Coordinates of C-alpha atoms in Angstrom, one line a residue:
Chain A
X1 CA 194.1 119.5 157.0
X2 CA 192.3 117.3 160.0
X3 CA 193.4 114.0 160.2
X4 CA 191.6 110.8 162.0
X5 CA 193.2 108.5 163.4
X6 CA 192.3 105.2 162.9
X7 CA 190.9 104.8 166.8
X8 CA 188.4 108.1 165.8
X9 CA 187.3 106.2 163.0
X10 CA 186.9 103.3 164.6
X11 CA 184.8 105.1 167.7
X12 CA 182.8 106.7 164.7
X13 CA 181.8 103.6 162.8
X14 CA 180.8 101.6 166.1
X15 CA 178.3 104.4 167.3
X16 CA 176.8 104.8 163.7
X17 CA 176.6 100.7 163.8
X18 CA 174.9 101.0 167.2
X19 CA 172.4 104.2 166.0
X20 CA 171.4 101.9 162.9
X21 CA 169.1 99.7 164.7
X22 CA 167.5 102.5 166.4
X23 CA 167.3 104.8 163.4
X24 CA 165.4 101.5 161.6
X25 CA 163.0 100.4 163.6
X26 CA 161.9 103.9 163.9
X27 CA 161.4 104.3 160.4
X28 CA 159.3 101.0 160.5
X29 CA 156.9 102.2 163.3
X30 CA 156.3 105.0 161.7
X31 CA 155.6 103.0 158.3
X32 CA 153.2 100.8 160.6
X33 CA 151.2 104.5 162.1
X34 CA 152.6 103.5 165.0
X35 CA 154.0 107.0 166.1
X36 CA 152.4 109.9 167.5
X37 CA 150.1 109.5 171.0
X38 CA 149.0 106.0 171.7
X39 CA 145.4 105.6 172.7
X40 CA 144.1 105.8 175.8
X41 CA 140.7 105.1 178.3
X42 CA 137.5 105.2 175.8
X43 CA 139.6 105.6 172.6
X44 CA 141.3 102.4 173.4
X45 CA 138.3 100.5 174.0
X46 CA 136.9 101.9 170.5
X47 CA 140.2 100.9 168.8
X48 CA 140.3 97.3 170.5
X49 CA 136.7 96.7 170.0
X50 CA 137.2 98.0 166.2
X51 CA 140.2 95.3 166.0
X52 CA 138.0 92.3 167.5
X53 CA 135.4 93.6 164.6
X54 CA 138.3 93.3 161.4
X55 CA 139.2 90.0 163.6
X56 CA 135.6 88.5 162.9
X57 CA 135.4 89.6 159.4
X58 CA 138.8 87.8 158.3
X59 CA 137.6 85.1 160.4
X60 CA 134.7 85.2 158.1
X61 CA 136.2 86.0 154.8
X62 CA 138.7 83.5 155.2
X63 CA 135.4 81.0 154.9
X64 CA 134.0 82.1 152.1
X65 CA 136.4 81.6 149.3
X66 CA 135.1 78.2 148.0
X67 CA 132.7 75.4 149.2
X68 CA 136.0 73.5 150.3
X69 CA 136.4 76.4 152.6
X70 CA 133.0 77.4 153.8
X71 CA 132.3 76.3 157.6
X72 CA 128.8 77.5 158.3
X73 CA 130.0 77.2 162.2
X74 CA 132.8 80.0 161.6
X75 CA 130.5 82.6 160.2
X76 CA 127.5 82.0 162.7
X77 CA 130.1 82.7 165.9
X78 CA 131.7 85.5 164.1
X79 CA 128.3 87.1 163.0
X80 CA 127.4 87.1 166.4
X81 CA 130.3 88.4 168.3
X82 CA 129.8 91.4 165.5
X83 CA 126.1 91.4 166.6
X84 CA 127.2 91.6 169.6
X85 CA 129.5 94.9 169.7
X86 CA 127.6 97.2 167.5
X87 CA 124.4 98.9 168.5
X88 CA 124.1 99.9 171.3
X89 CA 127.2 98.6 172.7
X90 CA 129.2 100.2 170.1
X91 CA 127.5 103.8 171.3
X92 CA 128.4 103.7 174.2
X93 CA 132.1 103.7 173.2
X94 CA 131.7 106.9 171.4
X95 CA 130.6 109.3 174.1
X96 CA 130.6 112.9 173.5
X97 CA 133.6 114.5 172.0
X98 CA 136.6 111.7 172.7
X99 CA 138.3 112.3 169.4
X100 CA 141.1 113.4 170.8
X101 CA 144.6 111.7 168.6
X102 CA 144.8 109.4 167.8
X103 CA 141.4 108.6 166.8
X104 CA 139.9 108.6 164.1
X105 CA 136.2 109.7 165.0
X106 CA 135.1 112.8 163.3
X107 CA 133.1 115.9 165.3
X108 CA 130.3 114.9 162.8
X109 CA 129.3 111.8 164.9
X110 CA 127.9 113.8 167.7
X111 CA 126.2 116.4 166.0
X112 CA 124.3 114.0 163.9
X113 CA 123.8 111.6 166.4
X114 CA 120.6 110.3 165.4
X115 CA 121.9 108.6 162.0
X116 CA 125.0 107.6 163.7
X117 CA 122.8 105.5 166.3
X118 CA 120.8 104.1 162.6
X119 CA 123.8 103.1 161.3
X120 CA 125.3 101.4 163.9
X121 CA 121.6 100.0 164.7
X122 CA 121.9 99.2 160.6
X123 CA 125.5 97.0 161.6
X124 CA 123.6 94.9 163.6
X125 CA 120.5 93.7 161.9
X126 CA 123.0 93.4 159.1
X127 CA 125.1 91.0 161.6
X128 CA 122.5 89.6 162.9
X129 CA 121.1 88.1 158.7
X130 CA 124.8 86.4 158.5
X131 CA 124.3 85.3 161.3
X132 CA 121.0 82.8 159.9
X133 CA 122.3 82.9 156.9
X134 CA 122.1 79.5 155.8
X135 CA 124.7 78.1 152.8
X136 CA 127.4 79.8 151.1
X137 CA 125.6 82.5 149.1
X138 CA 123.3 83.4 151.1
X139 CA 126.4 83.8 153.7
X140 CA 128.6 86.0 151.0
X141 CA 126.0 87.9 149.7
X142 CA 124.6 88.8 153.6
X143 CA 128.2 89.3 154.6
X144 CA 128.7 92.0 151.6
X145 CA 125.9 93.9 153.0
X146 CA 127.1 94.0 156.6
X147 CA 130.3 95.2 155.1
X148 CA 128.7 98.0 153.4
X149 CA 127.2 99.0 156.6
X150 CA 130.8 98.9 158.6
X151 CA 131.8 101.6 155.0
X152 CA 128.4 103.3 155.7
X153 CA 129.8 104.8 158.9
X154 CA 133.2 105.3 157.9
X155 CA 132.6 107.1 155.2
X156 CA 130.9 109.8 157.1
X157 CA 132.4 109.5 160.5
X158 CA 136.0 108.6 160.1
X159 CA 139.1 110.7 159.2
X160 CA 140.3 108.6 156.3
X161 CA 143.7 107.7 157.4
X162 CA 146.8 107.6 154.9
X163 CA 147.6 104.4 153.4
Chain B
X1 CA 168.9 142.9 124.5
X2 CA 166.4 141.8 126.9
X3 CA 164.2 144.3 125.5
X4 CA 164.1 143.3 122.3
X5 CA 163.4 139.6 122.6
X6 CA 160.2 140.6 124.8
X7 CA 159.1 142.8 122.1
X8 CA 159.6 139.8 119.7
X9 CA 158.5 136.9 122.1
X10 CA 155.2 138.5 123.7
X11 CA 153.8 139.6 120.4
X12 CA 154.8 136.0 118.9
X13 CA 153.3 134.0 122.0
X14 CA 149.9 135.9 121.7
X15 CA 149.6 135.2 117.8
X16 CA 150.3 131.4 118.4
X17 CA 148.2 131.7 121.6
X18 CA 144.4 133.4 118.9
X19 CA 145.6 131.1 116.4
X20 CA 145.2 128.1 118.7
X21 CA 141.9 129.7 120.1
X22 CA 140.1 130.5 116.8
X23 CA 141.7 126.9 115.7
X24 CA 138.8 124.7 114.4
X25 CA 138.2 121.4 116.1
X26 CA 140.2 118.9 114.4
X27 CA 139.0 116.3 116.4
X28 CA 137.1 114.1 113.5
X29 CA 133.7 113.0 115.0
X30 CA 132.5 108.9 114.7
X31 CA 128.9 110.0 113.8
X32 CA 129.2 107.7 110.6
X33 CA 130.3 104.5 112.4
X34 CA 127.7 104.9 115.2
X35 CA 125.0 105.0 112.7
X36 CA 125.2 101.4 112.4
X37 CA 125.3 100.9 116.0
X38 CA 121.9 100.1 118.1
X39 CA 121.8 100.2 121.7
X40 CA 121.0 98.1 124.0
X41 CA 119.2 99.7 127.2
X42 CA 119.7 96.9 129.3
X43 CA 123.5 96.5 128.9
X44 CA 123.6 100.6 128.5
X45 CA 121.6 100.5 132.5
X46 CA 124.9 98.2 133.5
X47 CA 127.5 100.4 131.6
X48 CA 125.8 104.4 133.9
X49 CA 127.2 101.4 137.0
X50 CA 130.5 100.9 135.3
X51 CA 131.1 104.0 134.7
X52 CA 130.1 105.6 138.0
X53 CA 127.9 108.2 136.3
X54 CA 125.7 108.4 139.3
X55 CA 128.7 109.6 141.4
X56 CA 129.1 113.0 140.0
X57 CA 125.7 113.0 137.9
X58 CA 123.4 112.1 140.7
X59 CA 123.2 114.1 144.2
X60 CA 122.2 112.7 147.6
X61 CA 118.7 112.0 147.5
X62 CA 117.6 113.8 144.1
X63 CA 116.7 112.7 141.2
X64 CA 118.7 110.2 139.3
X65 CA 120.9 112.0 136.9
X66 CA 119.3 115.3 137.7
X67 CA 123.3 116.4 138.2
X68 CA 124.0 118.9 141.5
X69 CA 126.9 116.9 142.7
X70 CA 130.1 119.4 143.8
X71 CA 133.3 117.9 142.7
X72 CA 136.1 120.3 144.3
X73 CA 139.1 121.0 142.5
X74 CA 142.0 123.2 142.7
X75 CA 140.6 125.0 140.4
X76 CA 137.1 125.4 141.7
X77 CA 134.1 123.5 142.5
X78 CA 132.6 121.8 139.8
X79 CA 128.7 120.7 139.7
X80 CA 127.8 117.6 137.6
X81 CA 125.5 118.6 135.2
X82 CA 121.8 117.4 134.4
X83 CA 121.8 114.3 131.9
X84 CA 118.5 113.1 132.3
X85 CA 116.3 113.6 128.9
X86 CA 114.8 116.9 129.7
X87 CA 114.8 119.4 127.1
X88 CA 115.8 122.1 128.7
X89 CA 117.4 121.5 131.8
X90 CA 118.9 117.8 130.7
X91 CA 120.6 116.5 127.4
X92 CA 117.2 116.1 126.3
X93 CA 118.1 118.8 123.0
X94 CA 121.4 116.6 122.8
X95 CA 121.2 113.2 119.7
X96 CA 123.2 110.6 120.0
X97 CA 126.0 111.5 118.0
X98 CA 126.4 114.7 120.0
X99 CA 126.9 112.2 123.2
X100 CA 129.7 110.2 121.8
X101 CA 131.3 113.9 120.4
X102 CA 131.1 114.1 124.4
X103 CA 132.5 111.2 125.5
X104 CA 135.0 110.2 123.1
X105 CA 135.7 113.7 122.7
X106 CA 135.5 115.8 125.3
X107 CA 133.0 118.5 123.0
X108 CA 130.0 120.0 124.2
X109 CA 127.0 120.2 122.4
X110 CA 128.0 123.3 120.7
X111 CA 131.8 122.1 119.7
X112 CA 133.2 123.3 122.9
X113 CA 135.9 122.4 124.8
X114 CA 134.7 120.5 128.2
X115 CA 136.6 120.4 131.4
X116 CA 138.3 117.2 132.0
X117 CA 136.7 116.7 135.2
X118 CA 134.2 114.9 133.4
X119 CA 136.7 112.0 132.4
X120 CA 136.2 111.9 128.8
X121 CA 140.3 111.5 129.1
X122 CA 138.6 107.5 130.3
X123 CA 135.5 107.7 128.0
X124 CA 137.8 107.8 124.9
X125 CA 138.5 104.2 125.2
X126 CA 135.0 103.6 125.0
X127 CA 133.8 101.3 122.4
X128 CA 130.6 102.8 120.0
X129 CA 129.0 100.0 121.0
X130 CA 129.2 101.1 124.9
X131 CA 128.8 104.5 124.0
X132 CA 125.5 103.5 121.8
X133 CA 124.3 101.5 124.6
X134 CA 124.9 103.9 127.7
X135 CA 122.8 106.7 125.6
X136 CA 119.8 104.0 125.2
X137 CA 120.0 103.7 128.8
X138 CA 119.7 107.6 129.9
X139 CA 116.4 107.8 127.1
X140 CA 114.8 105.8 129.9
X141 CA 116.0 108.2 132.5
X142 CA 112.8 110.1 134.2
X143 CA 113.5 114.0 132.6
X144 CA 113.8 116.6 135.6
X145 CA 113.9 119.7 135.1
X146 CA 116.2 120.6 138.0
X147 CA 118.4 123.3 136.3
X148 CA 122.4 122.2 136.0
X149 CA 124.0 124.2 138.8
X150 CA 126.7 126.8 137.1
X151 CA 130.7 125.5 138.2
X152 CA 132.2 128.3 140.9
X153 CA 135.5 128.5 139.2
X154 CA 138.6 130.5 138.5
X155 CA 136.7 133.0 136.2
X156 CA 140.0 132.7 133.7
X157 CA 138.4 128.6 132.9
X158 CA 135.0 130.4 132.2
X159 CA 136.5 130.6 128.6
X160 CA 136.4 127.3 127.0
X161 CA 139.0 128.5 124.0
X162 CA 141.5 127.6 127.3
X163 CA 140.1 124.7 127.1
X164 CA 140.2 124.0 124.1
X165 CA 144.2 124.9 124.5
X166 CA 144.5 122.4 126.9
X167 CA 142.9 119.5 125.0
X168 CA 145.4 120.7 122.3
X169 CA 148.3 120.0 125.0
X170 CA 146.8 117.0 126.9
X171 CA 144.1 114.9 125.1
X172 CA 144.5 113.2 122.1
X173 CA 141.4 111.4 121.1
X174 CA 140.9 108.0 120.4
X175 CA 142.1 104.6 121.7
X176 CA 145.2 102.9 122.3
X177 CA 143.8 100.1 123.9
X178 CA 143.0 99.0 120.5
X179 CA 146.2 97.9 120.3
X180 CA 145.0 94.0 121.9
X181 CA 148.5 92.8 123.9
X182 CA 148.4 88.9 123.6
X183 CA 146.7 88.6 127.1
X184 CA 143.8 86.4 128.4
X185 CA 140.2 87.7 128.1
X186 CA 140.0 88.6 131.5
X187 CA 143.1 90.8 131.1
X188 CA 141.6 92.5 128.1
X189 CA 138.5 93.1 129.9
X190 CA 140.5 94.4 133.0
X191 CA 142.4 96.7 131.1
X192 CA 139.3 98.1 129.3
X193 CA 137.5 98.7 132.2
X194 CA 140.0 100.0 134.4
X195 CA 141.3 102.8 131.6
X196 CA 138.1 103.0 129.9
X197 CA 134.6 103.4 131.5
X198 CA 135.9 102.6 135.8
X199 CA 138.5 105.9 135.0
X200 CA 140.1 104.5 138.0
X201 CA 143.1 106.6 136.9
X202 CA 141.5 109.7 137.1
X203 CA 141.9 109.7 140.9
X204 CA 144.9 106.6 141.2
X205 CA 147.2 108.3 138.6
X206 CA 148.7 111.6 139.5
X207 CA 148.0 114.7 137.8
X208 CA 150.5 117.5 136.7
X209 CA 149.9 121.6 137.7
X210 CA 147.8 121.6 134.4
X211 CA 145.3 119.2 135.9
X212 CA 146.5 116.2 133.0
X213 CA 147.2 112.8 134.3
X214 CA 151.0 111.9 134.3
X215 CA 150.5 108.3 132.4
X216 CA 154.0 108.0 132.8
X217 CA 153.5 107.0 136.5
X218 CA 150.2 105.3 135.1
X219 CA 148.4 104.5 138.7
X220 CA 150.9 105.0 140.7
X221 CA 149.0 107.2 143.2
X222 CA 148.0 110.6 144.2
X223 CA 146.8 113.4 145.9
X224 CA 143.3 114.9 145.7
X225 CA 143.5 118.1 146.3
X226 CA 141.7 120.5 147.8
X227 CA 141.6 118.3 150.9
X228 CA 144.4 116.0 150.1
X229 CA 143.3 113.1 150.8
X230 CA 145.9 110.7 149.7
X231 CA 144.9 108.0 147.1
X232 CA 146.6 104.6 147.3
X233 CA 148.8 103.4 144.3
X234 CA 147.6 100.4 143.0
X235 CA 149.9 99.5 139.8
X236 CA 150.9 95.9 139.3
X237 CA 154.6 96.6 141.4
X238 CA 153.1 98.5 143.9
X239 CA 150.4 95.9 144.7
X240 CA 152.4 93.2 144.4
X241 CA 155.0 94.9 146.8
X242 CA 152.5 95.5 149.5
X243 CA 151.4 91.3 149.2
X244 CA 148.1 92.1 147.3
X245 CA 146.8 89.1 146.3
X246 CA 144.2 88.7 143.5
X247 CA 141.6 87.5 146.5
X248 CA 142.1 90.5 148.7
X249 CA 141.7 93.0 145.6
X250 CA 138.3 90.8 144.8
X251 CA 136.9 91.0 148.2
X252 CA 138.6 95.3 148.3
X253 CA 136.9 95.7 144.9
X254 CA 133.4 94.1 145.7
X255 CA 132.8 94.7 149.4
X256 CA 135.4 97.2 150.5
X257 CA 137.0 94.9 152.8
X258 CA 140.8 95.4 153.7
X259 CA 143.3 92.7 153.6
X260 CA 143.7 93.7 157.6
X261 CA 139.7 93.3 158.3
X262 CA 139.0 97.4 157.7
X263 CA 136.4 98.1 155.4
X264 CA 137.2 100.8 153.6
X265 CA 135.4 104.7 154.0
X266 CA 136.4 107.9 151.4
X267 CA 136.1 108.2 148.2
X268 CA 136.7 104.6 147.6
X269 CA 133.5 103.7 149.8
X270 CA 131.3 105.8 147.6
X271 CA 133.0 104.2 144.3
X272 CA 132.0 100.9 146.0
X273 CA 128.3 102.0 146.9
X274 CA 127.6 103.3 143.3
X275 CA 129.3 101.0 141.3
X276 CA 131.7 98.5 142.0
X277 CA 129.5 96.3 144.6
X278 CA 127.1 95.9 141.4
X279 CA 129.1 94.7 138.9
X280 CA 129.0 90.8 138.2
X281 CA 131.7 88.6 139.7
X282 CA 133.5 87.9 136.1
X283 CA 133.7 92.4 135.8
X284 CA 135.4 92.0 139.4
X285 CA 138.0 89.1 138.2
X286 CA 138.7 91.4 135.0
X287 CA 139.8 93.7 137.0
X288 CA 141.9 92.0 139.7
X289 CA 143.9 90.0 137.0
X290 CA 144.5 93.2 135.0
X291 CA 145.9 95.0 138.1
X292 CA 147.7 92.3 139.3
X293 CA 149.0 91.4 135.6
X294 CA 147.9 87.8 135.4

């Protein structure tokens, strides 16, 4: 029968403490995606331009709930930042074949270029309406159409991503 | 020993097994009750949103509910059928009682078994009324006589008395929803839609190797095979767990938007296109204070 003396146990119990921290904030990146290759050059730029774009749309949403909320101001700027990224800014961060993990892009986008450059054409006019839109409805209901046309691309173009 | 039981068992399971197959439907139809019914086209034309009938029923750039749409399963890929009112190609042959035999259920024209990819497993909870209304709504459906494409599936499924086996195992028609819980209208309307005509648990609530929805992890998420694509859970813990609140689902419901700015793409987009971004703003609420348990 092996027996431990209370120093081994001690040594034993002070490593596992040590390894907890390390073993938890592991789990948590990979709860937040976070693990795998991080992006780099042109996939970066896509991902951070992506992120300004969810940026400007809670900007927006977080307008829109009620007339107490609604700042006409807040939508215009963030209507036009979007207006400002897609077209053809927004092609150009998609050149040929950078799909590489961990992006999301799909193979699809370059061999049915053409609608690709419609539909990111499409995010702009849609930007572009919210961004004269004048009044609370008229601002929702032109925001849920430029939303549509940010789910018109990723349904087609985008790996869906686990949740 | 062994011998013997599998001389006695086989035999045994294969008499149970034509008996169930030659089994009448027992499945009493509400053709009585609907008589009294009349539809309403307009509310029916509102109902083919709610119900996402266009997803399955109406292909890319055809004909409105000229069918064609493939809907793969592990079992095969299934093509939505023609329902516009052609004679011959459609449901056109079909009356109106034979649609709410379909519906509520699950019965072809002919009394046979249909696959529960068309979610009649949902439609049960319809009320006649709905039902009444919806078939009021496809009358005024231009007929096209685009032929319904046959399903490319395991050729054992071909035989609807399986079928009819598994509604005997995993569908018991009717509605429990009947059953009103003392909640607010909203809740009521929520819980209607989301069980009934939305079938949002035919894709949220995972299925066992039979194809039938586990209700006992009722929304709780899933799998789609064949391409796994992994559906969220979105019952009332795991919502409220993940800081849903009822404006994020409102704005996620309407507009697709994301509580982190994403709009969402999949399935879900498509469910968003062809139905849920048209329903009115008190259908959205229903929904959001029935999932969130308000």
């Amino acid at each position: 029968m092996i027996r431990f003396s209370s120093k081994t146990i001690r040594r034993a119990l002070t490593a596992s403490a040590l390894a907890l921290p390390l073993l938890t904030s592991a789990s948590v990146l990979a709860h937040d995606g976070e693990e795998g290759p991080q992006p780099t050059g042109v996939v970066k730029e896509r991902m951070d331009a992506m992120k300004g774009l969810k940026d400007a749309l809670m900007a927006i949403r977080g307008t829109l709930g009620s007339e107490e909320t609604f700042d006409q101001a807040v939508v215009t700027e963030n209507a036009k930042k979007i207006s400002a990224v897609a077209g053809e800014p927004l092609l150009a961060l998609f050149p040929q074949g950078t799909n590489e993990a961990p992006s999301e892009a799909l193979d699809n986008i370059w061999t049915d270029w053409e609608n690709f450059k419609i539909k990111s054409g499409l995010l702009k006019t849609k930007a572009d309406a919210l961004a004269v839109a004048e009044g609370l409805d008229a601002s929702k209901a032109a925001f849920g159409e430029m939303a549509q046309s940010c789910g018109g691309c990723h349904k087609v173009y985008r790996l869906e991503k686990e949740q | 020993m062994l011998k013997r039981l599998t001389l006695i068992a086989v035999p045994a399971a294969l008499l149970v097994l034509s008996a169930l197959m030659v089994a009448p439907s027992l499945t009493p139809r509400q053709d009585a009750d609907l008589a009294n019914v009349a539809g309403d086209r307009a509310r029916g034309a509102y109902l083919l949103k709610l119900g996402g009938c266009a997803a399955c029923h109406t292909a890319e750039g055809a004909a409105p509910f000229a069918g064609g749409v493939a809907l793969k399963t592990q079992f095969g890929t299934f093509f939505g059928p023609n329902i516009t009112p052609d004679e011959t190609a459609g449901i056109g042959g079909w009356s109106r009682e034979d649609f709410a035999n379909a519906m509520l259920n699950g019965k072809g024209q002919h009394g046979e078994s249909l696959y529960p990819v068309f979610p009649y497993t949902s439609y049960q909870h319809l009320s006649l009324q709905d039902v009444a209304d919806m078939w009021s709504a496809l009358q005024e459906v231009t007929p096209s006589a685009t032929p319904s494409k046959p399903h490319e599936i395991n050729p054992f499924f071909l035989n609807r008395r399986y079928m009819a086996i598994w509604q005997i195992l995993f569908f018991s028609p009717g509605s429990a929803l009947a059953e009103r819980p003392a909640k607010s209208d909203a809740w009521l309307r929520g819980q209607y839609i989301v069980n009934g005509p939305g079938h949002c648990g035919e894709c949220h609530t995972p299925r066992n190797g039979f194809g039938a929805r586990d209700e006992k992890r009722h929304l709780a998420g899933s799998v789609l095979p064949p391409d796994n694509e992994k559906v969220p859970a979105i019952s009332t813990a795991a919502l409220m767990q993940n800081g849903w609140t009822k404006e994020d689902l409102i704005w996620a419901l309407q507009i697709g938007l994301l509580p982190d700015g994403d709009v969402m793409g999949g399935s879900m987009g498509e469910v968003i296109d062809g139905s849920l971004s048209q329903l009115t703003d008190e259908d959205i609420g229903a929904i959001a204070t029935y999932l969130l348990n308000e």
